[in-house]
Structures are given as structure tokens and as C-alpha cells.
XYZ file of C-alpha atoms in Angstrom:
716
model
C 18.250 33.807 11.366
C 19.195 32.134 13.039
C 19.988 28.321 12.633
C 18.827 25.490 15.637
C 20.719 22.125 16.447
C 18.276 19.241 18.774
C 20.785 16.459 19.844
C 19.079 13.787 21.171
C 22.014 10.846 22.535
C 20.701 7.214 23.883
C 22.282 3.354 24.034
C 22.576 2.128 20.901
C 18.987 2.665 18.939
C 16.847 -0.357 17.167
C 17.426 -0.144 12.621
C 13.404 0.215 12.160
C 13.076 2.696 15.146
C 15.716 4.659 13.453
C 14.557 5.453 10.331
C 11.204 5.466 11.343
C 12.178 8.017 13.944
C 13.840 9.791 11.045
C 10.757 9.566 8.406
C 8.645 10.847 11.671
C 10.319 14.027 11.451
C 11.260 14.443 8.507
C 6.909 15.725 8.469
C 6.363 16.355 11.289
C 8.515 18.320 12.898
C 8.022 21.135 9.589
C 4.544 20.933 10.476
C 5.022 21.422 13.955
C 7.185 24.810 12.647
C 3.711 25.785 10.480
C 1.841 25.645 12.571
C 3.209 28.034 14.768
C 3.607 29.865 12.419
C 7.329 29.483 11.644
C 8.870 30.041 8.141
C 12.841 27.644 7.863
C 14.940 27.380 5.242
C 15.254 24.312 5.589
C 15.144 21.145 7.860
C 17.675 18.163 7.375
C 17.073 15.933 10.440
C 19.961 13.623 10.604
C 20.773 9.097 13.138
C 22.635 7.476 13.904
C 22.855 4.513 16.400
C 23.020 6.798 19.123
C 21.497 10.293 18.157
C 18.494 11.233 16.489
C 19.107 14.648 15.606
C 17.367 18.012 12.599
C 19.322 20.571 11.885
C 16.450 23.818 11.174
C 18.010 27.231 9.010
C 16.773 30.161 8.430
C 14.311 30.685 11.696
C 12.961 33.540 12.610
C 14.459 35.706 16.311
C 10.778 36.217 16.248
C 6.905 34.824 15.568
C 5.376 37.903 13.521
C 1.938 39.523 14.741
C -1.331 38.055 14.018
C -4.368 39.560 13.967
C -7.150 37.890 13.147
C -11.112 38.482 13.620
C -12.760 36.503 15.706
C -16.794 35.533 16.034
C -18.938 35.098 19.311
C -22.031 34.844 20.216
C -25.638 36.606 18.164
C -25.835 40.473 18.341
C -29.286 39.854 20.244
C -27.605 37.279 22.968
C -24.588 39.412 23.846
C -26.727 42.913 23.868
C -30.207 42.924 25.493
C -31.859 46.802 25.370
C -27.753 47.866 24.433
C -26.100 46.226 27.491
C -24.059 44.253 27.048
C -25.155 40.284 29.214
C -23.332 38.322 30.558
C -22.915 35.615 26.519
C -20.778 39.159 26.013
C -19.226 39.539 29.002
C -17.436 36.190 29.200
C -16.918 36.462 24.724
C -14.306 39.256 26.028
C -13.165 37.980 28.429
C -12.284 34.629 27.217
C -10.595 36.957 24.833
C -8.904 39.556 26.946
C -10.279 42.272 25.071
C -12.827 45.449 27.003
C -16.366 45.031 26.138
C -15.935 48.581 24.719
C -13.862 46.552 21.841
C -16.966 44.346 20.942
C -18.322 44.391 17.178
C -21.674 43.766 16.034
C -21.896 43.834 11.959
C -23.945 41.948 9.818
C -23.241 38.089 8.196
C -25.717 35.712 6.187
C -26.860 34.177 8.854
C -27.937 37.532 10.876
C -26.020 40.397 13.162
C -23.195 39.028 15.260
C -20.724 39.875 17.400
C -16.859 39.970 16.498
C -13.941 40.811 18.155
C -10.407 41.918 15.971
C -7.730 40.938 18.045
C -3.996 41.617 18.022
C -1.176 38.623 19.552
C 2.033 39.594 19.401
C 4.849 37.459 18.196
C 6.275 34.912 20.946
C 10.528 34.625 20.545
C 11.327 32.101 18.638
C 12.983 29.838 22.618
C 9.869 29.780 23.872
C 8.300 27.885 21.251
C 10.994 26.118 20.404
C 11.445 24.378 23.993
C 8.001 23.955 24.759
C 8.027 22.144 21.220
C 11.336 20.260 21.183
C 9.956 17.519 24.678
C 6.974 16.834 21.591
C 8.928 15.770 18.914
C 10.521 13.377 21.452
C 7.917 11.723 23.518
C 6.053 11.901 19.972
C 8.241 9.275 18.458
C 5.981 5.732 17.792
C 7.886 1.969 17.494
C 7.514 -0.648 18.428
C 8.418 -2.370 21.913
C 9.819 1.350 23.620
C 10.521 1.366 26.794
C 11.150 2.714 29.980
C 14.053 4.600 30.184
C 13.960 5.865 33.827
C 11.723 5.462 36.954
C 8.949 7.612 35.146
C 6.061 6.728 32.756
C 8.438 8.562 30.324
C 9.248 5.983 26.902
C 11.197 5.636 24.324
C 13.050 2.814 22.000
C 16.193 3.289 23.797
C 16.841 5.410 27.404
C 18.813 9.012 26.424
C 21.773 9.861 27.585
C 22.524 13.541 26.452
C 20.832 16.170 25.255
C 22.242 18.465 22.145
C 19.855 22.149 21.659
C 21.671 25.028 20.496
C 19.852 28.179 19.220
C 22.648 29.583 17.057
C 25.667 29.003 19.737
C 24.006 29.543 22.863
C 22.159 26.408 24.466
C 18.636 26.996 24.862
C 17.928 26.029 28.330
C 15.877 21.922 28.246
C 14.867 19.433 30.459
C 13.106 16.153 30.111
C 12.440 15.047 33.132
C 11.982 11.179 34.283
C 10.305 10.250 37.469
C 14.187 11.190 39.803
C 15.979 11.047 36.518
C 16.291 14.080 34.456
C 18.953 14.528 31.170
C 19.560 18.879 30.983
C 20.342 20.189 27.434
C 23.474 21.093 26.272
C 26.342 21.460 24.095
C 27.982 18.051 24.239
C 27.545 15.508 22.102
C 30.027 12.233 21.866
C 31.369 10.815 18.915
C 32.415 7.836 18.028
C 32.173 4.415 20.734
C 35.526 3.319 20.194
C 36.628 5.512 17.720
C 36.744 8.525 18.847
C 35.251 8.000 21.949
C 35.955 11.909 24.490
C 33.133 14.174 24.410
C 33.067 16.093 21.224
C 31.948 20.336 21.912
C 29.834 22.234 19.510
C 30.420 25.694 19.208
C 27.131 26.766 17.429
C 23.945 25.382 15.186
C 25.390 24.739 11.668
C 28.881 23.160 13.219
C 26.864 20.194 13.559
C 27.080 17.887 10.575
C 31.460 18.978 10.652
C 32.244 18.612 14.757
C 30.368 15.122 14.286
C 32.578 14.284 11.438
C 35.832 15.084 13.595
C 34.499 12.491 16.169
C 33.952 9.621 12.905
C 30.744 10.337 12.918
C 29.140 10.496 9.306
C 25.526 12.237 11.324
C 23.919 11.792 7.928
C 22.419 8.304 6.438
C 22.240 9.272 2.514
C 26.662 9.644 3.065
C 26.350 6.747 4.668
C 25.084 5.140 2.342
C 25.834 6.752 0.020
C 29.660 5.657 1.864
C 28.909 1.652 2.230
C 27.954 1.533 -1.200
C 30.954 2.343 -2.227
C 32.888 0.714 -0.364
C 31.040 -2.913 -0.847
C 31.101 -2.787 -4.187
C 34.452 -1.770 -4.230
C 36.194 -4.358 -1.525
C 34.276 -7.368 -4.528
C 35.926 -5.717 -6.786
C 38.822 -6.469 -5.417
C 37.680 -10.067 -5.134
C 36.797 -10.742 -9.089
C 33.105 -11.180 -7.685
C 29.666 -9.460 -7.334
C 26.995 -8.983 -4.969
C 23.472 -6.983 -5.255
C 23.312 -4.410 -3.159
C 20.041 -5.480 -1.507
C 17.489 -2.441 -0.235
C 16.478 -3.367 3.486
C 19.621 -4.678 4.046
C 21.362 -1.653 3.181
C 19.313 -0.412 5.372
C 19.684 -1.659 8.089
C 22.803 -1.599 7.817
C 22.953 2.630 7.173
C 20.702 2.665 10.253
C 23.754 -0.002 12.600
C 26.815 1.744 11.190
C 28.379 5.255 12.612
C 31.578 4.983 10.254
C 31.026 2.431 7.856
C 34.217 0.179 6.924
C 33.759 -3.053 4.960
C 34.926 -6.649 6.389
C 35.930 -9.093 4.252
C 35.084 -12.888 5.455
C 35.142 -15.654 3.396
C 33.517 -19.562 4.508
C 34.392 -22.956 3.423
C 33.267 -24.296 0.065
C 31.987 -27.560 1.162
C 28.793 -25.121 2.112
C 28.704 -24.094 -1.836
C 27.119 -27.444 -2.040
C 23.821 -26.050 -0.432
C 20.748 -24.327 -2.560
C 21.629 -20.943 -2.902
C 18.847 -19.417 -1.296
C 20.298 -21.551 1.783
C 22.962 -19.325 2.240
C 21.835 -15.882 0.711
C 19.373 -16.241 3.362
C 21.992 -16.568 6.097
C 24.256 -14.427 5.110
C 20.731 -11.366 4.094
C 18.774 -11.783 6.348
C 20.469 -13.433 9.177
C 24.018 -11.893 9.791
C 23.015 -8.920 7.627
C 26.413 -9.077 4.720
C 26.815 -9.231 1.728
C 27.380 -12.070 -0.124
C 29.579 -12.186 -3.202
C 28.781 -14.062 -6.706
C 30.293 -14.410 -9.003
C 28.773 -11.954 -12.026
C 26.036 -10.008 -11.905
C 24.531 -12.644 -14.503
C 25.519 -15.727 -13.212
C 24.443 -15.969 -9.625
C 27.130 -18.734 -8.107
C 28.272 -18.292 -4.952
C 32.364 -17.653 -3.972
C 33.061 -17.771 -0.786
C 32.654 -14.548 0.560
C 30.542 -12.276 2.050
C 31.226 -8.765 3.171
C 30.092 -7.157 6.433
C 30.269 -3.438 6.643
C 31.311 -2.964 10.384
C 31.605 -0.273 13.364
C 34.829 -0.754 14.517
C 38.155 -0.526 14.431
C 38.780 -0.436 10.644
C 42.262 -1.380 12.180
C 41.199 -4.200 13.926
C 39.493 -5.970 10.859
C 41.598 -9.638 11.081
C 39.924 -9.359 14.071
C 35.628 -9.053 13.398
C 36.264 -10.962 9.937
C 37.465 -14.275 12.148
C 34.216 -13.565 14.811
C 32.113 -13.170 11.919
C 33.350 -16.289 10.105
C 32.796 -18.433 13.044
C 28.982 -17.596 13.133
C 28.894 -18.277 9.355
C 30.245 -20.689 9.876
C 27.926 -22.611 12.185
C 24.198 -21.065 10.930
C 26.060 -23.026 7.468
C 27.041 -26.077 9.614
C 23.060 -26.072 11.072
C 21.836 -25.791 7.602
C 24.017 -27.480 5.217
C 22.759 -31.086 8.760
C 18.857 -29.147 7.364
C 19.322 -30.124 4.295
C 20.171 -33.361 4.480
C 17.892 -34.634 7.488
C 15.384 -33.511 5.433
C 16.251 -35.177 1.936
C 15.983 -38.357 3.628
C 12.252 -37.648 3.000
C 10.305 -37.577 0.262
C 8.004 -33.624 0.935
C 4.994 -36.246 0.223
C 5.954 -37.683 3.455
C 5.571 -34.782 5.332
C 1.693 -33.903 4.814
C 0.466 -36.071 8.064
C 2.645 -33.099 10.277
C 0.780 -30.108 9.019
C -2.054 -32.386 11.133
C 0.265 -30.985 14.005
C 0.848 -26.824 13.407
C -2.432 -25.047 13.400
C -3.357 -22.513 11.179
C -6.019 -20.925 12.537
C -7.689 -21.868 16.412
C -11.036 -21.617 15.394
C -9.853 -22.869 11.201
C -7.987 -25.517 11.894
C -4.022 -27.527 11.073
C -2.932 -26.805 7.558
C -3.534 -30.229 6.802
C -6.900 -29.223 7.112
C -6.177 -26.037 5.714
C -4.925 -28.204 1.910
C -7.957 -30.086 1.252
C -9.867 -26.696 1.338
C -7.188 -25.384 -1.557
C -6.594 -28.792 -2.812
C -11.224 -28.985 -2.960
C -11.571 -24.266 -4.314
C -8.384 -25.296 -7.463
C -9.944 -27.837 -8.793
C -13.362 -25.852 -8.687
C -11.040 -23.363 -10.500
C -10.102 -25.768 -12.876
C -13.857 -26.842 -13.843
C -14.704 -23.500 -14.819
C -10.946 -23.056 -17.115
C -12.211 -26.378 -18.305
C -8.270 -27.866 -18.354
C -6.651 -30.430 -20.436
C -6.357 -33.935 -17.685
C -2.815 -32.966 -17.527
C -3.325 -29.773 -15.990
C -6.217 -30.218 -13.654
C -3.279 -33.334 -12.618
C -0.800 -31.054 -12.107
C -2.710 -28.710 -10.033
C -3.862 -30.973 -8.083
C -0.628 -32.843 -7.075
C 0.768 -28.882 -6.000
C -2.154 -28.039 -3.850
C -2.032 -30.969 -2.455
C 2.005 -29.993 -1.311
C 2.320 -26.595 -1.417
C 2.364 -26.847 2.486
C 4.941 -29.336 3.152
C 7.884 -27.879 4.121
C 6.779 -25.994 6.203
C 7.071 -28.418 8.363
C 10.872 -29.241 6.886
C 13.609 -28.629 9.524
C 14.763 -26.034 6.518
C 11.356 -23.704 6.781
C 11.395 -24.061 10.716
C 14.302 -22.834 10.991
C 14.623 -20.089 8.133
C 11.196 -19.293 6.881
C 11.664 -17.277 4.390
C 12.881 -20.297 2.575
C 8.857 -21.096 2.318
C 7.751 -22.749 -0.802
C 12.489 -22.051 -2.258
C 12.772 -25.178 -0.872
C 8.847 -26.644 -0.809
C 9.669 -26.736 -4.803
C 13.504 -28.100 -4.116
C 12.477 -31.003 -1.952
C 9.834 -31.911 -4.806
C 12.725 -31.902 -7.226
C 14.861 -34.609 -5.018
C 11.148 -36.176 -4.262
C 10.448 -36.742 -8.675
C 7.775 -34.807 -8.623
C 6.803 -33.027 -11.899
C 8.631 -29.068 -12.579
C 5.314 -28.187 -13.356
C 4.404 -29.390 -9.670
C 7.137 -28.321 -8.165
C 7.515 -24.496 -9.753
C 3.940 -23.860 -8.157
C 4.431 -24.381 -5.217
C 7.895 -22.029 -4.871
C 4.917 -19.728 -7.263
C 1.630 -20.196 -5.926
C 3.630 -17.656 -2.663
C 3.959 -15.133 -5.540
C 3.203 -11.903 -4.976
C 4.927 -11.835 -1.373
C 4.723 -7.774 -1.559
C 3.919 -4.851 -3.267
C 6.908 -4.808 -5.808
C 6.718 -9.057 -6.080
C 6.902 -10.492 -9.167
C 3.519 -12.591 -10.274
C 3.700 -16.492 -10.610
C 4.530 -17.519 -14.557
C 2.750 -21.293 -15.044
C -1.217 -21.949 -15.036
C -0.814 -24.229 -12.210
C 1.291 -21.840 -9.319
C -1.538 -18.887 -10.765
C -4.480 -21.599 -10.046
C -2.789 -23.223 -6.081
C -1.995 -19.563 -5.786
C -5.430 -18.136 -6.068
C -7.381 -21.784 -4.415
C -4.832 -20.713 -1.062
C -6.122 -16.661 -0.803
C -9.590 -17.611 -1.461
C -9.249 -19.985 1.157
C -7.529 -17.393 4.166
C -9.891 -14.653 2.173
C -13.361 -16.514 2.721
C -12.937 -18.194 6.162
C -10.473 -15.476 8.267
C -14.568 -13.724 7.122
C -16.352 -16.252 8.395
C -15.328 -15.868 11.358
C -15.852 -11.763 10.870
C -12.117 -10.920 10.980
C -13.015 -8.882 8.917
C -9.250 -6.181 8.064
C -10.543 -2.180 9.337
C -9.031 0.934 8.367
C -5.269 -0.116 8.835
C -6.228 -3.031 10.311
C -5.830 -5.960 8.924
C -3.477 -8.459 10.380
C -4.099 -11.302 8.532
C -2.733 -9.382 4.757
C -6.172 -10.112 3.209
C -6.153 -6.568 1.756
C -2.920 -7.981 -0.652
C -4.063 -10.863 -1.306
C -7.182 -9.721 -2.519
C -5.697 -7.750 -4.719
C -3.188 -10.385 -5.607
C -6.462 -12.906 -6.708
C -7.280 -9.742 -9.061
C -3.625 -9.133 -10.263
C -2.809 -13.901 -11.139
C -6.274 -13.645 -12.419
C -5.659 -9.997 -14.439
C -2.187 -10.568 -15.599
C -2.369 -14.473 -16.493
C -6.009 -13.640 -18.805
C -7.825 -16.199 -16.360
C -11.781 -16.358 -17.636
C -13.027 -16.705 -13.737
C -16.081 -15.940 -11.901
C -14.883 -14.604 -9.038
C -18.899 -14.492 -7.980
C -19.142 -17.932 -8.462
C -15.605 -19.474 -6.738
C -16.947 -17.123 -3.165
C -20.486 -18.478 -3.058
C -18.959 -22.186 -3.330
C -16.875 -21.638 -1.309
C -18.641 -18.972 1.579
C -21.478 -22.060 1.043
C -19.139 -24.885 1.967
C -17.302 -22.271 5.323
C -20.834 -21.395 6.021
C -22.394 -25.407 5.779
C -19.413 -26.597 8.266
C -18.735 -23.904 11.167
C -22.951 -22.896 11.401
C -22.491 -19.283 9.633
C -25.077 -17.517 7.369
C -23.349 -17.815 2.918
C -25.607 -15.634 1.364
C -23.612 -12.886 4.657
C -20.943 -14.568 4.306
C -20.876 -13.711 0.129
C -22.175 -10.460 0.547
C -19.684 -9.854 2.586
C -16.663 -10.902 0.908
C -18.473 -9.627 -2.785
C -18.159 -5.861 -1.249
C -14.404 -6.539 -0.254
C -13.662 -7.527 -3.582
C -14.988 -4.338 -4.965
C -13.065 -1.746 -3.182
C -9.943 -3.369 -4.409
C -10.608 -3.980 -7.638
C -11.225 -0.142 -8.049
C -8.326 1.246 -6.118
C -6.907 -1.231 -8.561
C -8.422 0.631 -11.273
C -7.404 3.485 -10.355
C -4.119 3.458 -8.437
C -3.157 1.247 -10.238
C -4.366 0.835 -14.029
C -4.800 5.017 -13.804
C -7.947 4.775 -14.360
C -9.844 8.114 -13.845
C -12.225 7.442 -10.522
C -15.675 8.472 -13.320
C -14.389 6.202 -15.511
C -13.878 3.287 -12.650
C -17.809 3.930 -11.186
C -18.435 3.190 -15.222
C -17.373 0.207 -15.025
C -18.120 -0.788 -11.972
C -21.587 0.524 -11.591
C -22.543 3.169 -8.832
C -25.373 1.039 -6.613
C -26.286 -0.834 -9.560
C -26.354 -3.860 -8.915
C -26.312 -5.454 -12.452
C -22.738 -3.931 -13.354
C -21.077 -5.112 -9.214
C -22.324 -8.648 -10.168
C -20.864 -8.585 -13.631
C -16.973 -7.412 -12.356
C -16.801 -10.193 -9.874
C -18.424 -12.584 -12.829
C -15.695 -11.464 -15.439
C -12.867 -9.918 -14.358
C -10.745 -9.982 -17.491
C -14.107 -7.668 -19.270
C -14.588 -4.581 -16.706
C -9.777 -4.008 -16.926
C -10.566 -3.846 -20.689
C -13.670 -2.041 -20.434
C -11.942 0.271 -18.015
C -9.458 0.621 -20.102
C -10.479 1.247 -23.815
C -12.767 3.956 -21.887
C -9.648 5.879 -20.544
C -8.226 5.164 -24.104
C -11.483 7.013 -25.851
C -11.603 10.299 -22.955
C -8.051 9.940 -24.309
C -8.454 10.224 -27.856
C -11.539 12.521 -27.672
C -14.108 9.462 -29.221
C -15.348 9.548 -25.937
C -16.056 12.832 -26.598
C -18.474 12.735 -29.908
C -20.608 9.786 -28.574
C -20.608 11.472 -24.101
C -22.950 13.685 -25.774
C -26.163 11.559 -27.684
C -25.518 8.729 -25.402
C -26.628 11.024 -22.013
C -28.932 12.588 -22.302
C -30.282 9.421 -23.772
C -30.014 7.865 -21.282
C -31.100 10.452 -18.700
C -34.732 10.362 -20.860
C -35.286 6.653 -20.605
C -35.149 6.802 -17.145
C -38.505 8.228 -17.409
C -39.246 5.637 -19.294
C -39.628 1.052 -17.941
C -37.405 -0.910 -20.976
C -35.805 -3.690 -19.204
C -31.955 -3.060 -19.323
C -30.946 -6.081 -20.757
C -33.132 -5.757 -23.758
C -31.025 -4.735 -27.000
C -33.077 -5.836 -29.749
C -36.033 -3.031 -31.093
C -37.716 -5.742 -33.509
C -40.137 -6.797 -30.346
C -40.447 -3.346 -28.023
C -40.656 -1.374 -30.677
C -43.819 -0.682 -32.897
C -43.014 1.130 -36.159
C -46.727 2.124 -36.557
C -46.484 4.257 -33.950
C -44.634 6.366 -35.798
C -44.880 10.054 -36.947
C -41.725 11.663 -37.845
C -38.863 9.677 -40.760
C -36.078 10.599 -37.625
C -37.641 7.987 -35.851
C -37.802 4.827 -38.147
C -33.921 6.310 -39.164
C -33.500 5.494 -35.388
C -35.673 2.699 -35.342
C -33.307 1.304 -38.709
C -29.970 2.239 -37.005
C -30.321 0.136 -33.439
C -31.732 -3.021 -35.313
C -28.141 -2.435 -37.279
C -26.243 -1.236 -33.725
C -27.356 -5.367 -32.433
C -24.848 -7.532 -33.949
C -22.183 -4.576 -33.653
C -22.930 -5.103 -29.936
C -23.560 -8.608 -29.698
C -20.175 -9.120 -31.326
C -18.050 -6.357 -28.511
C -20.416 -8.383 -25.427
C -19.091 -11.582 -27.527
C -15.295 -10.589 -28.242
C -14.478 -7.838 -25.311
C -13.691 -5.599 -28.773
C -15.502 -2.210 -27.591
C -14.052 -0.502 -29.992
C -17.284 -2.132 -32.499
C -19.195 -0.921 -30.249
C -17.839 2.549 -29.698
C -17.661 2.665 -33.438
C -21.756 1.814 -34.016
C -22.855 4.580 -30.955
C -20.113 7.671 -33.026
C -22.182 5.724 -36.394
C -25.815 6.379 -35.315
C -25.218 9.405 -33.175
C -26.237 12.049 -35.873
C -28.877 10.408 -36.629
C -29.900 10.386 -32.848
C -29.517 14.663 -32.980
C -31.399 14.529 -35.714
C -34.793 12.945 -33.851
C -33.729 15.588 -30.855
C -33.872 18.471 -32.228
C -34.223 19.930 -36.401
C -37.292 19.875 -38.562
C -37.668 15.872 -37.933
C -37.135 15.984 -34.578
C -39.851 14.622 -32.187
C -41.510 15.990 -28.438
C -40.118 12.164 -26.441
C -42.493 13.501 -23.970
C -45.765 13.289 -26.179
C -49.433 13.606 -24.509
C -50.724 10.655 -25.842
C -48.995 7.544 -23.923
C -48.155 5.154 -26.412
C -46.297 8.172 -28.419
C -44.539 8.275 -25.284
C -43.733 4.853 -24.679
C -42.658 3.774 -28.640
C -40.091 6.940 -27.954
C -38.964 6.528 -24.851
C -37.990 2.570 -26.185
C -35.182 3.662 -28.848
C -33.679 5.471 -26.126
C -33.602 3.211 -23.892
C -32.080 0.809 -26.732
C -29.644 3.153 -27.199
C -29.372 3.914 -23.391
C -28.878 -0.501 -22.978
C -26.680 -0.940 -26.055
C -24.160 2.198 -24.323
C -24.298 -0.101 -21.483
C -23.494 -2.617 -22.349
C -20.001 -0.747 -21.785
C -20.390 1.421 -19.829
C -22.881 3.691 -17.105
C -22.366 6.406 -18.756
C -24.177 8.856 -16.542
C -21.269 8.289 -14.443
C -18.603 9.420 -16.544
C -17.877 13.115 -15.716
C -17.825 15.164 -19.188
C -14.320 17.394 -19.802
C -12.495 15.532 -16.629
């Protein structure tokens, strides 16, 4: 079975584009083959800075013939008095068949015209010739450029094209204005180690042929080589390094034949904060720093870079890298000393000169809003005076480092330098730590803030951003979220859950929205509603995706078109989390099944009554004088006993108490519905009917303290 090789040779591709292109082809090419009825044994995508390639094995030489049934117009429109109409003629012509091939068949919607159409399979070479330009031109990426005088864009100029079906060249031409690139079997090796052309005999020889030219086309192979080389090199230095995943991926996509190079720098630069030095190395220079041990992250005056050059020239390469990092670290040293010459608080006036968002004023204005929101949170939490003071101070200083020279040059160090400058300025450890922590989490896999001060300031910062950006009408839509508002809302919920902060999010949103609306002449109610809906979506997503709660149980705690549940969720984020987790637990252990039928049957019938859903006490809404059967009295007595259990569950959020009570009452309710003492709920007497519906409504209301059982799917 034929194998097919496609290699697109280019000028050096950006690492980010190469990574994305490999991912896109791994997904799209198999889909493209399947859409054209082409099976394959394997699809391997390769990429280096100078090429993007795919090797497909086990292709058929030709598509299989396809036979399909095509439905045409209704029979009454296709034939009149037994003669074909223009509708039939047109349908036959479009399908490329004679009129005699049309068949009339009955369907659920009447008789229609059908045709059995047989499409011969095409040679795989013809199909691939059409698909290859689509695979190349449909690649997405940032800052694509014109590589000829035509309109075709690609990440970098395309210089050569290899297209082999086994040993035969598949004729493909990429045309871009007056320039064109025609397919051949000629590729190119490493730019320095093997600048001569490489002839690929057949598709299956691709990987070995390129390796002979000092090109490892498999990114996974290069990654493994780099890991091994760097670890071995650092071991010789009696040190340890961290193989940062993002750095490892980027370096992998910058080299074709990796080789490690050791560089060193002056020990005086070790006096810089470790975060500064590692940021220079990792983020700016793409070096691997060397630490003393895995436990002791104290730096040694070395680094390891991965070269794409000639290994025999390592000393020259090292000298060049050392010169660059020496200059960068000298800059960092100057920035650090200059920044430390002033207290962190003294930078606050400079925040007036930095715009947060063009319609929202300066960073200084944002800080003032953060301070106010942090105060609103501390009021809800009823904290001690010392905690309040720390939170106020941290909120005031949390953005001050943004105008220091170090953070201006290295934005990745925001918060990190703020913490160090706060310590140097004599701020308390709680305030200094919070300045760093209020940025946490910085991404999906990052840690959460651990101190109360950091948690509150982090919440205040994100709440201000959310309300302010929403207030301007810049609400995320689809995949567009330029201000990372979804991430901010997720962080607010996750911080609250992780720290068990008893905050009323609904009240906070209402207060902050009202302040914003008053300042910017906006509709506070409309803004609050939009924010509430946004947070409910985030809570739903987090419960399902991060907490692994079944979708119907999430619906049961958030309510489906039930304002009572949605308000309750935003008023107490801890409660909605606990109820969802508990429902999942009792589904798994079978307890939910024991109460499901009883509660659901009661809920369905109770909907015909008029009892308020907040009512729990039967003594004021049920008249025992109207009872006609012992089962009614037993039901009533059981509800009276259930009240303290439900109230205790509400106060302590220990919903096991409530479920235990519902399980105990279930047999009593069963006798109310079925058996010798059962009753007809919908009694002809309206007073008796209402009395019985109230009994059922009360049971429903007790269950509603946990969830809306009507939203739960049985035996999911």
C-alpha cells in the first residue's frame, strides 16, 4: 500500500508557528483523508525550523467505488400525467443520470424521486494533488507574511517542496504571483552541518535521509535528546536544572540538530534576586539555569543553552551567549539598585501616569477601587482589625511595582518584585506576600494564594476588572476574551472555594456595579444582571469540568430557570459547592436512589398546589382536622420531626442530616400514596385537596434545601 511524503521547506519558522502547525496538521490531515474516503495506517507529522512535513503510510492506490442513494423532488412535482416535468429533468441532469434511472419510492412524507448513484473511486495521486495545497494554505498562525508578489501568505517564504508517492514524484506546484515552487525529491539538511541538497529515494526513507543530513525531523526525538543532553551537562557541573515545559518546547522548535553549550557569568550577579536572573535566562535568552540542588534553588554561575550550530564551535557560541547575558544581568543589577533607592509607597504617584484602560482612567484610580472593594470584602468577613489593616495596606501597594524600572523591563516579574521591594521598604511580611499572591493564579495550572490578605486583595482586583470591563460593554463572546474575564471569574470562584471564604458574591457585585454606574452614568441593574449570569456560567463550568459533577446535579443546585437557586448560589459559593459535591457522593453510594422516587413524586404533585417554597413548618399550613386516613397523620408527624433536622442542615451545611431525614420519611410517604391507608391527593373536596397538596409541598420544600430534585435524571 502506498506511502506519501510531503515536506514544505521554508526559511526559519517561528517556534510558536511550528508548534501550532504541527498540532493543526495532526488533526486536520486525518480528517481530510477520511472526508475523501481514504484510509491510512498512520499519519506522522514532523517539523523543524526549516520544514514542515507529513508522512502517511498504508494509503490505498485508489478510492473505493461509492454507491449512494440521493433523494430528489416529490413525485407529484417530478411527474405529471406520467410524464417527467422540468423538476425531474433537472434532477437527473444534476446527478448525471438518464431519466430512466429515476425511481419513485414512498417515505414518511409521501412519495419522492430517488436515484442510485455509483461514483467510481479516483486514484489517490489525483486526490492528494488537490489536497496538499489546502493543507498548506489553510494553516493558521500569527503575523503571516507574503512570500512572493501574489496574495498567498505563509509564516515564512516557502523555498522547496517534496511530494513523493512511494518513489514517484507527485506533481504539485505552489504558485504565488510570478513565483512558484514545484515538487521534487530534493530536500536540504542542516544549514551549517550539511548545507548540500539531500535526495530522498522514496517516502519511507524520509526520516533516515534527513538524519544523514544532521536533521532530526521528529520533535519528540529532539525533545528527548535535549532533555538527556541538558541533564547530563548540568550533572557534570555538580548542579541541577529545571526543564521548564514551555522553554523545552520552544527550544525543541528552534533547533534541527541539538547540542548543549555551557556558559558562565560573574558571581557578582548572584546577588540579584533569583527570579530576576532566571527570568533573564529562561524567558529572554532561552537558557537553562543551573541550581545547586533540586531542594536548594540557589543559583550557580552557569547556564546551559541548546545550540543549533556546529558543536566544534561551542566555545565561540558560549562566548557570544555570555556576552549577551552579562549585559542583560548588568541592566538588571542597575534596575534593582535604582528601584531600591526609594520606598515602594513612593511609586504610587507614578501610577497616575499609567493608563489601566482608556475609558477607566489610570492605574492609581484602579488601586483606589481595589482598596474600596477589599474593604467591602473584609466587612463581609468580619475580620480582626490587624487583618483589615494588612489588607488595606496590601491593596494600596499591590500595583506600585508596575512603575519600577525592573518590572517595566521585565513585566513577568510583576508582584514578585513588589514583594521584594515591600520587604526592603519595611512592610510587614503579610503585606509583602499579598502583593505577590494577589496575582495568583496566573494560569489554569498555577497555585492559589494561601494567605487571607493575598486572597482578599486578589478577589478585589479581579472584581474591579470584571465590573469595569463589563460596565463598558466589553463582554466576552465566543472564544474572544481579550481581557481574560473568564479566567478572572474562575479565579474568584476557585479562591473562594479553596479558602472557604464566606462571602456574598451577589451583594459584592451589586455594590461594585452601583459604584461604577454612578460614576459612569450606566444602568446598575442591567450591569448586575449581566455579571450574575456570567458568574453562574463560570460556576456551572467549574462544577462540571473541575469538580466532575454530573450535569443534571449541577442543574439541580443552580436551578433551571429558578431564581431562588441562582440567587442562593451567588449569595453563598461555599454552599453551592458543598451541595453539588454531596449530591455526587450520594449518587455514587446509592443513597440518592432511596429518596429520589419519593421526593420526585411529591414534587410533581405539589406543583398543583400554592404552597410557598420557603415554608417548612407544617403546623401553620396543614389542618389535622381535615385528615381522613392514618397515613395523613403519620405524614404530618414525620414532617414535624423533619423540621429541626432540615434547619440544622441549613445552618451547618451538613446535608447528611437532611438526607437521613428524607430517607426516614420515605416509607411513610409511600403509605400515603399506596396501600390500604393511601389517599387520593386530588380529592373532590377543595379543602382536603389543598391540605394534602400542602403535605407534599412541605416535603418538596425540605428537599429543595438541598436541590431541585425535578432537575435530577434518574439512573444517569
